[in-house]
Coordinates of C-alpha atoms in Angstrom, one line a residue:
Chain D
M517 CA 60.7 78.8 49.9
P518 CA 57.7 77.4 48.1
T519 CA 54.2 78.5 48.7
H520 CA 52.0 75.6 49.8
T521 CA 48.3 75.5 49.0
T522 CA 46.0 72.9 50.6
L523 CA 43.3 71.5 48.4
A524 CA 40.4 69.0 48.6
A525 CA 41.2 67.1 45.4
T526 CA 41.4 63.7 43.8
G527 CA 44.6 61.8 43.1
N528 CA 44.1 62.1 39.4
S529 CA 43.5 65.9 39.6
V530 CA 46.8 66.5 41.5
V531 CA 48.7 64.2 39.1
A532 CA 47.4 66.4 36.2
E533 CA 48.4 69.5 38.2
A534 CA 51.9 68.1 38.9
M535 CA 52.3 67.3 35.2
R536 CA 51.3 70.8 34.2
Q537 CA 53.8 72.2 36.7
C538 CA 56.6 70.0 35.3
K539 CA 56.1 71.6 31.9
P540 CA 56.1 68.7 29.5
N541 CA 56.5 69.6 25.8
V542 CA 54.4 66.7 24.5
M543 CA 51.6 64.6 25.9
A544 CA 50.2 61.7 23.9
A545 CA 47.4 59.8 25.6
Y546 CA 44.4 57.6 25.2
P547 CA 41.7 57.5 27.9
I548 CA 41.0 54.5 30.0
T549 CA 39.2 54.2 33.4
P550 CA 40.3 55.0 36.0
Q551 CA 43.1 57.1 34.5
T552 CA 40.9 59.2 32.1
T553 CA 40.5 62.2 34.4
I554 CA 44.3 62.8 34.4
V555 CA 44.6 63.3 30.7
E556 CA 41.1 64.9 30.6
E557 CA 42.2 67.6 33.1
F558 CA 45.5 68.0 31.3
A559 CA 43.7 68.4 28.0
G560 CA 41.7 71.2 29.8
F561 CA 45.0 72.9 30.7
V562 CA 46.0 72.8 27.0
A563 CA 42.6 74.1 25.9
K564 CA 42.7 77.0 28.4
G565 CA 46.3 77.9 27.4
K566 CA 47.7 77.0 30.9
T567 CA 50.4 75.0 29.3
D568 CA 52.1 75.2 25.9
C569 CA 52.4 71.4 25.8
E570 CA 51.6 69.8 22.4
Y571 CA 48.7 67.4 23.2
V572 CA 48.5 64.5 20.7
T573 CA 45.3 62.5 20.6
V574 CA 45.8 59.0 19.3
E575 CA 43.7 55.9 18.6
S576 CA 45.1 53.5 21.2
E577 CA 47.6 53.1 24.0
H578 CA 50.0 51.4 21.6
S579 CA 50.0 54.6 19.5
A580 CA 50.1 56.8 22.6
M581 CA 53.4 55.3 23.8
S582 CA 54.7 55.2 20.2
A583 CA 54.0 58.9 19.9
C584 CA 55.7 59.5 23.3
I585 CA 58.8 57.6 22.1
G586 CA 59.0 59.6 18.9
A587 CA 58.6 62.9 20.7
S588 CA 61.1 61.9 23.4
A589 CA 63.7 60.8 20.9
A590 CA 63.1 64.1 19.1
G591 CA 64.2 65.9 22.3
A592 CA 61.0 66.7 24.1
R593 CA 60.0 66.3 27.8
V594 CA 57.1 63.8 27.4
M595 CA 54.4 62.6 29.7
T596 CA 51.4 60.3 29.5
A597 CA 49.1 58.2 31.6
T598 CA 47.4 54.9 31.3
S599 CA 45.9 51.9 33.2
S600 CA 45.2 48.2 33.0
Q601 CA 44.5 47.0 29.5
G602 CA 46.0 50.2 28.2
L603 CA 49.3 49.5 29.9
A604 CA 49.1 45.9 28.6
L605 CA 48.6 47.2 25.1
M606 CA 51.7 49.3 25.4
W607 CA 53.9 46.4 26.4
E608 CA 56.2 46.3 23.4
E609 CA 56.6 50.1 23.5
L610 CA 57.5 50.0 27.2
H611 CA 60.6 48.0 26.3
I612 CA 61.4 50.3 23.4
A613 CA 61.1 53.4 25.6
S614 CA 63.5 52.0 28.2
G615 CA 65.8 50.4 25.6
M616 CA 66.1 53.8 23.8
R617 CA 66.8 55.4 27.2
L618 CA 64.0 57.9 26.9
P619 CA 63.0 59.7 30.1
I620 CA 59.3 59.5 29.5
I621 CA 57.0 60.1 32.6
M622 CA 53.9 58.0 32.8
A623 CA 51.2 57.8 35.5
N624 CA 49.5 54.5 35.9
A625 CA 46.2 54.1 37.6
N626 CA 46.5 50.6 39.0
R627 CA 43.7 48.4 37.8
A628 CA 42.9 44.8 37.4
L629 CA 43.3 43.0 34.0
S630 CA 40.6 41.1 32.2
A631 CA 39.2 38.4 32.3
P632 CA 36.7 38.6 34.0
I633 CA 36.3 42.2 33.2
N634 CA 37.0 44.5 36.1
I635 CA 37.7 48.2 36.3
H636 CA 38.8 48.4 39.9
C637 CA 42.1 48.5 41.8
D638 CA 44.8 45.9 41.9
H639 CA 48.4 45.8 40.8
S640 CA 48.1 43.1 38.0
D641 CA 48.8 45.7 35.3
I642 CA 51.9 47.2 36.8
M643 CA 53.4 43.9 37.9
G644 CA 53.0 42.7 34.3
A645 CA 55.3 45.6 33.3
R646 CA 57.8 44.7 36.0
D647 CA 60.6 43.7 33.7
T648 CA 60.2 46.4 31.0
G649 CA 63.0 48.4 32.4
W650 CA 61.1 51.4 33.8
V651 CA 61.9 52.9 37.2
T652 CA 58.6 52.4 39.1
L653 CA 57.3 54.4 42.0
F654 CA 54.1 53.7 44.0
A655 CA 51.9 56.2 45.9
E656 CA 49.9 55.5 49.0
T657 CA 47.9 58.7 48.9
A658 CA 47.0 61.5 46.5
Q659 CA 49.7 63.5 48.2
E660 CA 52.3 60.9 47.3
A661 CA 51.0 60.7 43.8
Y662 CA 51.6 64.4 43.4
D663 CA 55.0 64.3 44.9
N664 CA 56.1 61.2 43.0
T665 CA 55.2 62.8 39.7
I666 CA 57.5 65.7 40.3
M667 CA 60.3 63.5 41.6
A668 CA 59.9 61.1 38.7
T669 CA 60.7 63.9 36.2
R670 CA 64.0 64.6 37.9
I671 CA 64.9 60.9 38.3
A672 CA 64.1 60.1 34.7
E673 CA 66.1 62.9 33.2
H674 CA 69.2 62.5 35.5
P675 CA 72.2 61.9 33.2
D676 CA 73.2 58.8 35.3
V677 CA 69.7 57.3 34.7
M678 CA 68.0 58.4 31.4
L679 CA 65.2 55.9 31.8
P680 CA 61.4 56.1 31.7
V681 CA 59.6 56.3 35.1
M682 CA 56.2 55.1 36.0
S683 CA 54.4 56.7 38.8
C684 CA 51.6 54.4 40.1
L685 CA 48.5 55.2 42.1
D686 CA 45.7 52.9 43.1
G687 CA 42.7 53.0 40.8
F688 CA 39.6 54.7 42.3
I689 CA 41.0 54.4 45.8
T690 CA 43.6 57.1 45.2
T691 CA 42.7 58.3 41.6
H692 CA 39.1 59.1 42.4
S693 CA 38.9 59.8 46.2
I694 CA 38.9 63.4 47.2
D695 CA 41.7 63.8 49.7
R696 CA 43.5 66.6 51.5
V697 CA 46.5 67.5 49.4
S698 CA 49.2 70.2 49.6
V699 CA 50.5 71.5 46.3
M700 CA 53.4 73.8 45.7
D701 CA 53.5 77.0 43.5
D702 CA 54.4 76.6 39.8
E703 CA 57.7 78.4 40.1
S704 CA 59.0 76.2 42.9
V705 CA 58.1 73.0 41.0
A706 CA 59.6 74.4 37.8
G707 CA 62.7 75.3 39.7
F708 CA 63.0 71.8 41.2
V709 CA 62.6 69.9 38.0
G710 CA 64.6 72.4 35.9
E711 CA 64.8 72.7 32.2
Y712 CA 65.1 69.5 30.2
E713 CA 68.3 69.3 28.3
P714 CA 67.9 66.4 25.9
R715 CA 70.9 64.3 24.9
N716 CA 71.1 62.8 21.4
A717 CA 67.9 64.6 20.3
L718 CA 66.8 63.8 16.8
L719 CA 65.9 67.4 16.2
D720 CA 69.5 68.4 17.0
T721 CA 70.3 68.4 13.3
G722 CA 73.9 69.6 13.9
T723 CA 74.8 66.3 15.5
P724 CA 72.8 63.6 13.7
V725 CA 72.2 60.4 15.6
T726 CA 70.3 57.1 15.1
H727 CA 67.9 55.8 17.7
G728 CA 66.8 52.2 18.1
A729 CA 69.0 50.9 15.4
F730 CA 69.5 47.2 14.5
A731 CA 72.0 45.5 16.9
G732 CA 71.7 41.9 15.8
L733 CA 74.0 38.9 16.0
G734 CA 77.5 40.2 17.0
G735 CA 76.1 43.7 17.5
P736 CA 76.1 45.6 20.8
Y737 CA 72.6 44.3 21.9
F738 CA 74.0 42.3 24.8
E739 CA 76.2 45.2 26.1
F740 CA 73.4 47.6 25.6
K741 CA 71.3 45.6 28.1
K742 CA 74.1 45.6 30.5
Q743 CA 74.2 49.4 30.3
Q744 CA 70.4 49.4 31.0
R745 CA 71.0 47.4 34.2
E746 CA 73.7 49.9 35.2
A747 CA 71.4 52.8 34.6
I748 CA 68.6 51.4 36.8
E749 CA 71.2 50.5 39.4
N750 CA 72.3 54.1 39.3
A751 CA 68.7 55.1 39.9
R752 CA 69.0 53.9 43.5
A753 CA 71.4 56.8 44.4
V754 CA 69.5 59.2 42.2
V755 CA 66.1 58.4 43.7
S756 CA 67.6 58.8 47.2
A757 CA 69.3 62.2 46.4
V758 CA 66.2 63.5 44.5
G759 CA 64.0 62.3 47.3
A760 CA 66.1 64.1 50.0
E761 CA 66.1 67.3 48.0
Y762 CA 62.4 67.1 47.4
S763 CA 61.8 66.4 51.1
A764 CA 63.6 69.5 52.0
L765 CA 61.5 71.5 49.6
S766 CA 58.1 70.0 50.4
G767 CA 58.6 69.2 54.1
R768 CA 57.4 65.7 53.5
P769 CA 59.5 62.6 54.0
F770 CA 60.5 60.3 51.2
G771 CA 62.2 56.9 51.2
A772 CA 62.4 53.9 48.9
I773 CA 60.8 52.1 51.9
E774 CA 58.9 53.9 54.6
T775 CA 58.7 52.2 58.0
W776 CA 56.3 52.6 60.9
G777 CA 56.9 51.1 64.4
M778 CA 59.9 49.2 63.2
D779 CA 62.3 50.4 65.9
D780 CA 61.2 47.7 68.3
A781 CA 58.7 45.7 66.2
E782 CA 58.8 41.9 66.6
V783 CA 56.5 41.2 63.6
A784 CA 56.0 43.2 60.4
L785 CA 53.7 43.6 57.5
V786 CA 55.1 44.6 54.1
V787 CA 52.8 46.3 51.6
I788 CA 52.6 48.6 48.5
G789 CA 50.1 51.4 47.8
S790 CA 47.0 52.6 49.5
T791 CA 46.6 49.6 51.8
A792 CA 49.7 50.8 53.8
G793 CA 47.4 53.2 55.5
N794 CA 44.9 50.5 56.5
A795 CA 47.8 48.4 57.9
R796 CA 49.2 51.4 59.9
A797 CA 45.7 52.3 61.3
V798 CA 45.3 48.7 62.6
A799 CA 48.9 48.6 63.8
R800 CA 48.3 51.7 65.9
H801 CA 45.4 50.0 67.7
L802 CA 47.4 46.8 68.3
R803 CA 50.4 48.9 69.6
A804 CA 48.0 50.5 72.1
D805 CA 47.2 46.9 73.2
G806 CA 50.9 46.2 73.7
M807 CA 51.6 44.2 70.5
K808 CA 54.9 45.1 69.0
V809 CA 53.9 45.4 65.3
G810 CA 55.4 47.3 62.5
V811 CA 54.6 48.2 58.9
V812 CA 56.9 48.6 55.9
K813 CA 55.7 50.4 52.8
V814 CA 57.6 49.9 49.6
R815 CA 57.4 53.2 47.6
V816 CA 60.1 52.4 45.0
W817 CA 59.3 49.1 43.2
R818 CA 62.1 49.3 40.6
P819 CA 64.9 49.4 41.4
F820 CA 63.8 47.2 44.3
P821 CA 65.2 48.3 47.7
Y822 CA 66.6 44.9 48.8
A823 CA 69.2 46.3 51.2
E824 CA 66.7 48.6 52.9
L825 CA 64.2 45.8 53.3
A826 CA 66.8 43.4 54.7
A827 CA 67.9 46.0 57.2
A828 CA 64.3 46.8 58.3
L829 CA 63.2 43.2 58.6
K830 CA 66.3 41.7 60.1
G831 CA 65.5 39.8 63.4
M832 CA 61.7 39.8 62.9
K833 CA 59.9 36.8 64.4
A834 CA 57.5 36.8 61.5
V835 CA 56.8 38.9 58.3
A836 CA 53.7 39.1 56.2
V837 CA 53.9 40.3 52.6
L838 CA 50.7 41.5 51.0
D839 CA 50.4 41.3 47.2
R840 CA 47.6 42.9 45.2
A841 CA 48.7 40.9 42.2
E842 CA 49.1 37.3 41.2
S843 CA 52.1 35.5 39.8
F844 CA 50.4 32.3 38.9
G845 CA 52.5 29.2 39.4
A846 CA 55.0 31.0 41.6
E847 CA 55.1 30.5 45.4
G848 CA 53.5 33.9 46.0
G849 CA 52.9 37.3 44.5
P850 CA 55.6 39.5 43.0
L851 CA 56.3 41.5 46.2
Y852 CA 56.5 38.2 48.3
L853 CA 59.1 36.8 45.9
E854 CA 61.2 40.0 46.2
V855 CA 61.0 40.2 50.0
R856 CA 62.0 36.6 50.3
S857 CA 64.9 37.3 48.0
A858 CA 65.9 40.4 50.1
L859 CA 66.0 38.3 53.2
Y860 CA 68.0 35.3 51.8
D861 CA 71.4 36.6 52.8
L862 CA 70.5 37.3 56.4
E863 CA 72.2 34.9 58.9
M864 CA 69.0 34.4 60.9
R865 CA 66.1 33.1 58.9
V866 CA 62.9 35.3 59.0
P867 CA 59.6 33.4 58.6
V868 CA 57.7 35.0 55.7
V869 CA 54.1 34.4 54.9
G870 CA 52.4 35.6 51.7
Y871 CA 48.9 37.0 51.2
I872 CA 47.1 37.8 48.0
Y873 CA 44.4 40.5 48.7
G874 CA 42.2 43.1 47.2
L875 CA 42.1 41.7 43.6
G876 CA 39.7 43.6 41.3
G877 CA 39.1 46.2 44.0
S878 CA 37.9 43.8 46.6
D879 CA 37.5 46.0 49.7
V880 CA 40.4 46.0 52.1
K881 CA 38.5 45.9 55.3
L882 CA 40.4 46.6 58.5
E883 CA 39.6 43.2 59.9
L884 CA 41.7 41.7 57.1
M885 CA 44.7 43.6 58.5
E886 CA 43.8 42.4 62.0
R887 CA 43.8 38.8 60.7
V888 CA 47.2 39.2 59.2
F889 CA 48.7 40.6 62.4
S890 CA 47.0 37.8 64.4
D891 CA 48.6 35.2 62.1
L892 CA 51.9 36.9 62.7
A893 CA 51.5 36.8 66.4
D894 CA 50.8 33.1 66.3
I895 CA 53.8 32.4 64.2
A896 CA 56.0 34.6 66.5
A897 CA 54.7 32.8 69.5
G898 CA 55.4 29.4 67.9
T899 CA 51.7 28.4 68.1
A900 CA 51.3 28.2 64.3
A901 CA 53.6 27.5 61.4
P902 CA 53.8 29.9 58.5
A903 CA 50.9 28.9 56.2
G904 CA 51.2 28.6 52.4
L905 CA 49.9 31.4 50.3
V906 CA 46.6 32.9 51.7
Y907 CA 43.9 34.4 49.6
L908 CA 43.0 37.0 52.2
G909 CA 39.2 37.5 52.6
A910 CA 38.2 35.5 49.6
R911 CA 34.8 33.9 49.9
E912 CA 34.7 30.2 49.9
E913 CA 31.9 30.2 47.3
A914 CA 31.6 33.3 45.2
Chain A
M345 CA 41.8 61.5 70.4
Q346 CA 40.8 61.5 66.7
Q347 CA 37.3 62.9 66.0
L348 CA 36.2 60.9 63.0
T349 CA 32.7 61.2 61.4
E350 CA 31.8 58.7 58.7
I351 CA 28.9 59.5 56.2
R352 CA 27.4 57.2 53.7
W353 CA 25.3 58.6 50.8
H354 CA 22.6 56.7 49.0
A355 CA 21.2 58.2 45.8
R356 CA 20.4 57.5 42.2
A357 CA 23.1 58.3 39.7
G358 CA 22.5 61.9 38.5
Q359 CA 21.0 63.3 41.7
G360 CA 24.3 65.0 42.7
A361 CA 25.3 62.8 45.7
V362 CA 29.0 62.8 44.5
T363 CA 28.9 66.6 44.1
A364 CA 27.3 67.1 47.5
A365 CA 29.9 64.7 49.1
K366 CA 32.6 66.9 47.5
V367 CA 31.3 70.2 48.7
V368 CA 30.9 68.8 52.3
A369 CA 34.5 67.6 52.0
E370 CA 35.6 71.1 50.8
T371 CA 33.7 72.7 53.7
A372 CA 35.6 70.5 56.2
L373 CA 38.9 71.4 54.6
A374 CA 38.1 75.1 55.0
A375 CA 37.8 74.4 58.7
D376 CA 41.3 72.8 58.6
Q377 CA 39.9 69.3 59.0
Y378 CA 41.0 66.2 57.2
L379 CA 38.6 64.6 54.7
Q380 CA 38.0 61.8 52.3
A381 CA 35.2 61.6 49.8
M382 CA 34.8 58.7 47.4
P383 CA 32.0 57.4 45.2
E384 CA 31.5 53.6 45.0
Y385 CA 31.9 53.1 41.2
G386 CA 29.6 50.5 39.7
P387 CA 27.4 50.4 36.6
E388 CA 27.5 54.0 35.4
R389 CA 23.9 54.7 34.2
M390 CA 21.5 57.4 35.2
G391 CA 19.0 56.4 37.8
A392 CA 21.0 53.4 39.1
P393 CA 21.3 53.2 42.9
I394 CA 24.7 54.5 43.9
K395 CA 26.7 55.0 47.1
A396 CA 29.2 57.6 48.1
F397 CA 31.3 58.0 51.2
T398 CA 32.6 60.9 53.2
R399 CA 35.0 60.9 56.1
I400 CA 35.7 64.0 58.1
S401 CA 38.4 64.0 60.8
S402 CA 40.4 66.1 63.2
D403 CA 43.5 64.2 62.2
P404 CA 45.0 62.7 59.0
I405 CA 42.8 59.8 57.6
E406 CA 44.9 56.8 56.8
I407 CA 42.3 54.1 56.0
H408 CA 41.1 53.4 52.5
C409 CA 38.1 51.2 52.7
N410 CA 34.4 51.4 52.4
I411 CA 32.4 52.8 55.3
E412 CA 30.5 49.9 56.9
N413 CA 29.4 51.5 60.2
P414 CA 28.4 55.1 59.3
D415 CA 27.6 57.7 61.9
I416 CA 25.4 59.4 59.3
V417 CA 23.4 58.1 56.4
I418 CA 22.0 60.4 53.8
V419 CA 19.3 59.2 51.4
L420 CA 18.6 61.4 48.4
D421 CA 15.7 59.3 47.0
D422 CA 13.1 57.6 49.1
S423 CA 12.3 55.1 46.4
L424 CA 15.6 53.4 47.5
L425 CA 14.1 52.6 50.9
D426 CA 12.3 49.6 49.3
I427 CA 15.3 48.2 47.4
V428 CA 18.5 49.1 49.4
D429 CA 19.1 48.4 53.1
V430 CA 20.0 52.1 53.6
A431 CA 20.5 51.8 57.4
E432 CA 22.9 48.8 57.1
G433 CA 25.6 49.1 59.8
L434 CA 24.3 52.5 61.1
T435 CA 25.8 53.1 64.5
D436 CA 23.4 52.9 67.5
D437 CA 23.6 56.6 68.1
G438 CA 23.7 57.4 64.4
V439 CA 21.3 59.4 62.3
I440 CA 19.7 58.7 58.9
I441 CA 18.6 61.8 56.9
I442 CA 16.0 61.0 54.1
N443 CA 14.6 63.1 51.3
T444 CA 11.0 62.2 51.7
C445 CA 7.5 63.6 52.4
T446 CA 6.8 60.7 54.8
P447 CA 7.2 61.7 58.5
P448 CA 10.0 60.0 60.4
E449 CA 7.8 58.0 62.7
Q450 CA 6.3 56.3 59.6
V451 CA 9.7 55.7 58.0
R452 CA 10.8 53.9 61.2
T453 CA 8.2 51.3 60.7
A454 CA 9.3 50.7 57.1
I455 CA 13.1 50.3 57.5
S456 CA 15.4 48.2 59.7
I457 CA 17.2 50.6 62.0
P458 CA 18.6 50.6 65.6
V459 CA 15.9 51.8 68.0
T460 CA 18.3 54.4 69.4
A461 CA 19.3 55.8 66.0
R462 CA 17.5 59.0 64.9
I463 CA 15.6 59.4 61.7
A464 CA 15.4 62.9 60.0
C465 CA 13.1 63.6 57.1
V466 CA 12.9 66.6 54.8
D467 CA 11.1 67.1 51.5
A468 CA 14.3 68.2 49.7
T469 CA 12.9 67.5 46.3
G470 CA 9.9 69.8 47.0
I471 CA 12.3 72.5 48.4
A472 CA 14.6 72.2 45.4
L473 CA 11.7 72.5 42.9
D474 CA 10.4 75.6 44.8
T475 CA 13.7 77.4 45.2
I476 CA 16.2 76.2 42.5
K477 CA 13.3 75.2 40.1
R478 CA 15.0 71.9 39.4
D479 CA 14.9 68.4 40.9
I480 CA 18.3 68.5 42.5
P481 CA 17.9 67.6 46.1
N482 CA 21.6 67.4 47.0
T483 CA 22.1 71.0 48.2
P484 CA 19.1 71.2 50.5
M485 CA 20.0 67.8 52.0
V486 CA 23.3 69.4 53.2
G487 CA 21.2 72.0 55.0
A488 CA 19.4 69.2 56.8
L489 CA 22.7 67.5 57.6
I490 CA 24.0 70.7 59.2
K491 CA 20.9 71.0 61.3
V492 CA 20.7 67.4 62.4
A493 CA 24.4 66.5 62.8
G494 CA 26.5 69.6 62.7
V495 CA 29.8 68.2 61.3
I496 CA 30.3 71.2 59.0
D497 CA 29.8 74.9 59.4
M498 CA 26.8 76.6 57.7
D499 CA 28.4 79.9 56.7
T500 CA 31.5 78.1 55.3
F501 CA 29.3 75.8 53.3
K502 CA 27.2 78.6 51.9
G503 CA 30.4 80.5 51.0
L504 CA 31.8 77.5 49.1
L505 CA 28.4 77.0 47.4
A506 CA 28.5 80.6 46.2
K507 CA 32.1 80.2 45.0
N508 CA 31.3 77.0 43.1
L509 CA 28.0 78.2 41.6
G510 CA 29.6 81.6 40.8
K511 CA 31.8 80.0 38.2
K512 CA 28.8 79.2 36.0
F513 CA 25.8 81.1 37.4
G514 CA 24.7 84.5 38.6
Q515 CA 23.6 85.8 42.1
E516 CA 20.1 84.6 41.4
M517 CA 21.1 81.0 41.3
I518 CA 23.3 81.4 44.4
D519 CA 20.4 83.0 46.3
A520 CA 18.1 80.1 45.2
N521 CA 20.5 77.5 46.4
W522 CA 21.1 79.4 49.7
A523 CA 17.3 79.5 50.2
S524 CA 17.1 75.8 49.6
V525 CA 19.7 75.2 52.3
D526 CA 17.9 77.5 54.8
R527 CA 14.5 75.9 54.1
A528 CA 15.8 72.3 54.6
Y529 CA 17.5 73.5 57.8
E530 CA 14.2 74.9 59.1
E531 CA 11.9 72.1 57.8
V532 CA 13.7 68.9 58.7
T533 CA 11.9 66.9 61.3
V534 CA 13.6 64.4 63.6
A535 CA 12.3 61.4 65.5

């Protein structure tokens, strides 16, 4: 059984620790707030000889992911971290990493995108990378950020998956807050993730292969993309199995979605990331007052848990979906669109209302959660119709 | 019932508020409590007014938002009293602890604060200069915090202080820091 040590540590610090424990061979990274302290602490491990990882300093995130791709194709276990504009600058490489089926692990400190310039938390960066073919996990807490990093390694390298995985934590809120976190001993983590056995490694000179070759008109490009879809579909079962195994090891639950109060809830709030805690805290109070409210947290964003959400939300009198990112010109944010889609095949229609909240680190006050539950109660009671998209807590004149 | 204490720190960047918030959090952890400590990141330049937050609780802390109604406010620099509403949202039975030479009765006339809330004053800068020989008031302020509000245990705090300082400094520096904590504990006045 593993030895557990309880720390007072930031999310970034325990992500760096988890990465060290997963024993990557190569890290290539470029600093960007609020991710910087991950690669800074990891560089410290390299300098102190606490890891034999090759640390590659580069001049941009574009180069960071390019170096990761090269190293991963060569046969290394590769990790990196980024945020916001850095993730945006990686965009073309994100597709190349997933297209070349390279199991790179990347932490993303969720941060707003310019303009206007803002360094604080929202999910604009990660939602922009939604369709790049990466398995994507979200953390509510520093603890989950630690756990997700370790699980990500196993998921990425699973022979049925072989895809890059992004492990996302909320900028500043989770990256920089000191929280109570339990970490495992090195040996237990190393035993859980196992040795990486690369397939089709460029450095395996006995069996020469080509990576990322031309597959133009009449070539296998189309079929290749089909295989990528199959791989990320396979990830559903792998995420579930790895999650169950990790739960047994760590003693902490894991699910693609995590529900609170949903056994007898009449209305529910669906949310991603650190705000889930705010929603639960308010829901506890409302429960004490007799309101049957529930909270659904989405922990795996890609592949999206449609079936799990449909099962959890079936029969709800009203559902609120909170998005910390925009999808300009769409009916609502990215999570809203997915939840609506997940509920489409249900026989009974579930009223769904979308909220955009917390952009650019706008403080997620508890009264905002109270307002959402109050709206849901009104819809459930039939005293109000579901409103169009709500910008939750936005000032009329800013 | 959850026992939750919320602390807001006001300081100028570079005075060690974030470090102090961190050690207070670590001290709470050593007593098997739950904790959260987060700075409010803004313009990062020395001397700019900054805020930091600490939550200490008997049970897991789920919420991730700023502290608007602190039980305790700690002010590391009294020049902030003129430019920041340091007592904003302070609970009626709360306490504000200020690094200043001004007596608490006089501070009360200068800031907006609930009549039932307590004001505690200590010359943490003077104590730091005397003991540590440097203008870092954060450590003695924790001594004042322990005297006025409890929240964390003195011996545990001193132990962690020694452990943290021991990584870079010798026993002389540890003794100086301990002395600063003891003096602030003795000298803080409340009204």
